[in-house]
């Protein structure tokens, strides 16, 4: 039957929120975009877990691509189980799964109620920031494989890689948090016990009680000195060993001088400055904790093991045997399923391959291979199943050799923050003032030398500079992360701000995987015909089919009968009594191959040629304006593994002064980055694949682009969501603002230092003055850095690219 186009209306999937038709899949007046989403709803509904949908609107992950049956069969192997589980006794097993789909409170609620869904699962504890779930289950009632399958059935397929076998993830260090807690407890109590001393009123406390409070302050200060301040001791010692006077050296000196002077004064009946000492450590630890924030759901240091699966299917005596990758041997025949990674170099013995090598080589076009040809590890099979005879083990494969190149093992030269350089000059000025003050009082009144010099070292400590740096860096890191740019650490902010030359990879970076430009030529297609074509194309995972689905729009829930896929040729099937073929000229009955740029897919309906689609890569949206802005401030280069057929269009995009280099191997990219650095350039490299890994590591700041934050990226200084690339200049400007905020805060801190030094050089610094200046300086610095960081961050929210994401679109 024919469906009038005017009668088709669209709604959103109740499970995942994607667009679907009202005439599509429905249950209880709820609409679903695919059978997968409907199935998940039915599972939750039968188990009384539909509260999942009440916590967040459309919280599910799209389930159109179903997990392959027996995908987790390798978990039946006891040897693999032992390497994955963290605890096992006679009744229970504890195992931690990485689940990248975790994104909202509904996910957390459902996973922690998984025991209601499957008997044998005892408890699930979710670490939201790490996207990990600790599952405790009774292995007498349910096997490990079934646990993974239950998670997959409700839309939370665990990601298990070879890295999980080789290295267990280290526990997150909490020492800094404990040190902060000790410092905060001591600081608060010392302030309370010292309060009567601030007013110098001996009537407030009896003499014995006064001494008791002072000794209590000493007891409280000792853990701060010996435990909480350890982070500064390590940093200061590391700098001194390398002959560098970093900012932590004068801070450690100030902490110890304050402690020693306070202890001496207490023994002589004076109050001391323990409140100031513990306050310095407390506020600086807060700043360090904020600055050292890490993105636990991401990995900035990955190797090939995080990319490879944990196991592969080996064919032995016509049986499919799950085998762990380390046990794969030369001569084994492995079965590669559709859309799976090839883990070892081998020769095709059955099937036809269409391999995506873009992550390894940077070449965007899939490579077609037939029986007898060699395929290399790291490629992804895009069209059907494939049998391969391995000729090299995993550790000797081409991909592994790329990863183990010598240049990737070299350590990048360590760079120091401008804050450390600034503090070094500040420290020498403080020492000069202390020396002049000692000389002055040595001539006029030697009894004041000790009090004056120690007061100068206490007051003129560069803690305000470190506070400004730590709080500003920490807040800028969080602002960038809100906009899906995740930097490794605070030093990456400065390196990004100092950039003078930006180098882009092309495939996967300037051109996106989901950014195909599709044009249809031929007889006019009705909306219903487009939906039929989309329904057929949707059955295939081939990238050209996916591009056609995006062009035709979300198909109605039409049944596709007699679907067949012919690798390297096309697909066919019956949709609503119409026989449709999508494929090459010979497959669809075209008389001759049309001369068109890009890939061509012909369409035939009921054995009558209807037209053709041309599919070309597209540059990411927003790039034209971004490049126009960058050209005014930076030198630009492009390093591409593709050939130069797009050179003219790329030149138009990048500008006449940009350097374009094609057919670049990984070693060529690395050599180019080194050449720029030898010329004095500060290089930012933006790439997305293994072929960029050497260049990313060598560059002053390497940014890996990812279609989503959980996808695989090579080691880098930062990970950026691909859709945010047009905001690059705004991100750089925010990093530059970071330096201005720190300098402004430092100038303000100098005002406090001048006031404090006025009392210090005279040797009349009182506990009250120190108690006022220290906290007020710290608190005002925190407020200023927070306010200015937020003000600059709001400029990102007003970015033109966020308001008009589709304004700039350029086909390749």
Coordinates of N, CA and C in Angstrom, one line a residue, residues 12-20 25-27 30-45 50 52-53 58-66 152-155 538:
X12 N 9.0 11.9 18.6 CA 10.3 11.5 19.2 C 10.2 10.1 19.9
X13 N 11.2 9.4 19.9 CA 11.2 8.0 20.5 C 11.1 8.2 22.0
X14 N 10.2 7.5 22.6 CA 10.0 7.6 24.1 C 11.3 7.1 24.8
X15 N 12.1 6.2 24.2 CA 13.2 5.7 24.9 C 14.5 6.6 24.8
X16 N 14.8 7.0 23.5 CA 16.1 7.7 23.3 C 15.9 9.1 22.8
X17 N 14.7 9.5 22.3 CA 14.5 10.8 21.9 C 14.7 11.1 20.4
X18 N 15.2 10.1 19.7 CA 15.4 10.3 18.3 C 14.1 10.4 17.5
X19 N 14.2 11.0 16.3 CA 12.9 11.3 15.5 C 12.4 9.9 15.0
X20 N 11.1 9.8 15.0 CA 10.5 8.6 14.4 C 9.1 9.0 13.9
X25 N 6.6 2.3 15.3 CA 6.4 1.3 16.3 C 5.8 1.9 17.6
X26 N 4.7 1.3 18.1 CA 4.0 1.9 19.2 C 3.6 0.8 20.2
X27 N 3.7 1.2 21.5 CA 3.3 0.4 22.6 C 2.7 1.3 23.6
X30 N 3.0 4.9 23.2 CA 4.4 5.4 23.2 C 5.0 5.0 21.9
X31 N 5.8 5.9 21.4 CA 6.4 5.8 20.1 C 7.9 5.4 20.2
X32 N 8.4 4.5 19.3 CA 9.8 4.1 19.4 C 10.4 4.2 18.0
X33 N 11.6 4.5 17.9 CA 12.3 4.7 16.6 C 12.7 3.4 16.0
X34 N 12.9 2.3 16.8 CA 13.4 1.0 16.3 C 13.0 -0.1 17.2
X35 N 13.1 -1.3 16.8 CA 12.8 -2.5 17.5 C 13.6 -2.5 18.8
X36 N 14.9 -2.1 18.7 CA 15.8 -2.2 19.9 C 15.3 -1.3 21.0
X37 N 14.9 -0.1 20.8 CA 14.4 0.8 21.8 C 13.1 0.2 22.4
X38 N 12.2 -0.3 21.5 CA 11.0 -0.9 22.0 C 11.3 -2.1 22.9
X39 N 12.3 -2.9 22.6 CA 12.6 -4.1 23.4 C 13.1 -3.7 24.7
X40 N 13.9 -2.7 24.8 CA 14.4 -2.2 26.1 C 13.2 -1.8 27.0
X41 N 12.3 -1.0 26.4 CA 11.1 -0.6 27.2 C 10.3 -1.7 27.7
X42 N 10.2 -2.8 26.8 CA 9.4 -3.9 27.3 C 10.1 -4.6 28.4
X43 N 11.4 -4.7 28.4 CA 12.1 -5.4 29.5 C 11.9 -4.6 30.8
X44 N 12.1 -3.3 30.7 CA 11.9 -2.5 31.9 C 10.5 -2.5 32.4
X45 N 9.5 -2.5 31.5 CA 8.1 -2.5 31.9 C 7.7 -3.8 32.5
X50 N 10.0 1.2 35.1 CA 9.7 2.3 34.3 C 9.9 3.6 35.0
X52 N 12.6 4.6 35.5 CA 13.7 5.1 34.7 C 13.4 6.3 33.9
X53 N 12.2 6.2 33.3 CA 11.8 7.3 32.4 C 11.2 8.5 33.1
X58 N 13.4 11.0 28.2 CA 14.0 10.2 27.1 C 15.5 9.9 27.4
X59 N 15.8 9.2 28.5 CA 17.2 9.0 29.0 C 17.9 7.9 28.2
X60 N 17.3 7.1 27.4 CA 17.9 5.9 26.9 C 18.9 6.2 25.7
X61 N 19.7 5.3 25.4 CA 20.7 5.3 24.3 C 20.0 4.6 23.1
X62 N 20.1 5.1 21.9 CA 19.5 4.5 20.7 C 20.0 3.1 20.6
X63 N 19.1 2.2 20.3 CA 19.4 0.7 20.2 C 19.2 0.2 18.8
X64 N 19.4 1.0 17.8 CA 19.2 0.5 16.4 C 20.2 -0.6 16.0
X65 N 21.4 -0.4 16.5 CA 22.5 -1.4 16.2 C 22.5 -2.4 17.3
X66 N 22.0 -3.6 17.1 CA 21.9 -4.6 18.1 C 23.3 -5.3 18.3
X152 N 23.8 -5.3 28.4 CA 23.7 -4.9 27.0 C 22.2 -4.8 26.6
X153 N 21.4 -5.7 27.1 CA 20.0 -5.8 26.8 C 19.2 -4.5 27.2
X154 N 19.7 -3.9 28.3 CA 19.0 -2.6 28.7 C 19.7 -1.4 28.2
X155 N 20.6 -1.6 27.3 CA 21.3 -0.4 26.6 C 22.6 0.1 27.2
X538 N 19.0 1.4 5.5 CA 19.2 1.3 7.0 C 19.6 -0.1 7.4

